[in-house]
Amino acid sequence: MDVSKKVWSCNEWDPLEEVIVGTVKNAVVPEWNVALGSATPSHSKWFFDEYGGKPFPREMTDAAEEELNNLVTVLEKLDITVKRPAPLDFSDTYKTPWWSSTGLYAAMPRDVLLIVGDIIVEAPMAWRTRYFEIFAFRDLIEEYFKDGARWLPAPKSTMNDAFYNQDFDPENAEPDGIRQFAISEKEVAFDAADFVRFGTDIFVQKSEVTNEMGIEWVRRHIGSEYTIHELSFDEEHPLHIDTSIVPIAPGKLLINPSWVRKDHLPDMFDSWEIIEAPAPTKPFDSALYFSSDWLTINFLSIDSKRAIVEENETPLMELLYKHGIEPIPVPFRNFYPFGGSIHCATTDVRRRGKLESYF
Ligand code: NVA
């Protein structure tokens, strides 16, 4: 690696030097719509009906922000530089030529920014509530650009009515035997969190927010040294790959056994050790409005020997320990109702290492 690079991250496990940690300040609950309904559990509809367009309740944001601030302290004690976004006023209604909406939050840098080597890819997103979210990160991106990073914003789509399959029924996603999604193939769409980096090989899933056009856009723009591989798992409504497969070190892949079958992984993983994650620890009292309880495996590797893990996950911590990873526990369950855990709430900007092939 060129040591002067301020942005450099090729995988999930090289030693972490700089990271962005999100914030739930100004977070606003999205209004119910077909795209949201396709990707969130049906039991949470009442929450979006009641609070849609309004700020998240204060007690939720206070408790989650405290956990984020504690995460920052833990990272800084490990000598990792931490940057934070500048949240917009997400309760402002904005208007495009086609529609109007309130915003969401700047809580999940992993969703909007994909760091590939020295390139910062800005994801175009697929929800109207997230259309302008990137601007919470723009000061940071401009700073990184001035420091030499490459900056690759994906094309903004209109997200007009025709972009969504308005008739999509999450209870019947394969009406003619062919899997349908709430978003169409009319425009480029992806969230960065549907991609996971293993050096020169990057894996991606098509999801309720990432379409073939989006995958192809990344493939064509990211550079010929990278190969993009498409995977699909048994998550009923896929949204973000980082509770399905979690690479923890070269040759070691943690999988969510509910959605990922070892024999469904491509042959290139034959030489890898595939480790099944334990079921999420119960009782589990976080309200999961956006996600499954597999947020438990959404942790952040500090390097290939240490990972920051949610503090209640004793079986996961024991498993990681057995595989040579020291878990560093932090409280994070008050953040879960916002739709992610420690991996989602962060994006690694710099990891010390080289671009390599691990297959
Ligand atoms: N859709 C996945 C990932 C969320 C970050 C889940 O519900 O576990």
PDB file of C-alpha atoms in Angstrom, residues 1 7 11 22 29-30 44-45 49 64 84 95-96 123 134 151 156 193 196 212 282 285 290 306 332 336 339 350:
ATOM      1  CA  MET A   1       0.000   0.000   0.000  1.00  0.00           C
ATOM      2  CA  VAL A   7      -8.523   5.994   2.198  1.00  0.00           C
ATOM      3  CA  ASN A  11     -11.259  -6.378   2.941  1.00  0.00           C
ATOM      4  CA  GLY A  22     -22.905   6.864  12.214  1.00  0.00           C
ATOM      5  CA  VAL A  29     -39.202   7.155  10.838  1.00  0.00           C
ATOM      6  CA  PRO A  30     -39.953   6.447   7.166  1.00  0.00           C
ATOM      7  CA  SER A  44     -43.442  -3.630  12.239  1.00  0.00           C
ATOM      8  CA  LYS A  45     -46.022  -2.027   9.970  1.00  0.00           C
ATOM      9  CA  ASP A  49     -48.066   3.695  10.409  1.00  0.00           C
ATOM     10  CA  ALA A  64     -28.823   4.418  20.717  1.00  0.00           C
ATOM     11  CA  ARG A  84     -18.704  11.165  12.383  1.00  0.00           C
ATOM     12  CA  LYS A  95     -39.270  17.659  -3.228  1.00  0.00           C
ATOM     13  CA  THR A  96     -37.914  16.328  -6.514  1.00  0.00           C
ATOM     14  CA  ALA A 123     -24.329   4.258  -3.368  1.00  0.00           C
ATOM     15  CA  ILE A 134     -25.115  11.042   1.293  1.00  0.00           C
ATOM     16  CA  TRP A 151     -14.526   9.483  -5.504  1.00  0.00           C
ATOM     17  CA  LYS A 156     -28.823   9.156  -9.079  1.00  0.00           C
ATOM     18  CA  ALA A 193     -24.150  -2.947   2.349  1.00  0.00           C
ATOM     19  CA  VAL A 196     -18.711  -7.456   0.933  1.00  0.00           C
ATOM     20  CA  GLU A 212     -28.863  -6.087 -11.632  1.00  0.00           C
ATOM     21  CA  LYS A 282     -32.536 -14.976  23.794  1.00  0.00           C
ATOM     22  CA  ASP A 285     -36.168  -7.617  23.634  1.00  0.00           C
ATOM     23  CA  PHE A 290     -36.264  -3.097  10.065  1.00  0.00           C
ATOM     24  CA  ARG A 306     -10.085  -9.026  17.301  1.00  0.00           C
ATOM     25  CA  PHE A 332     -25.516  -2.161  21.179  1.00  0.00           C
ATOM     26  CA  TYR A 336     -30.919  -2.468  16.800  1.00  0.00           C
ATOM     27  CA  GLY A 339     -32.006  -1.561  11.564  1.00  0.00           C
ATOM     28  CA  ARG A 350      -8.502   2.761   6.217  1.00  0.00           C
TER      29      ARG A 350
END
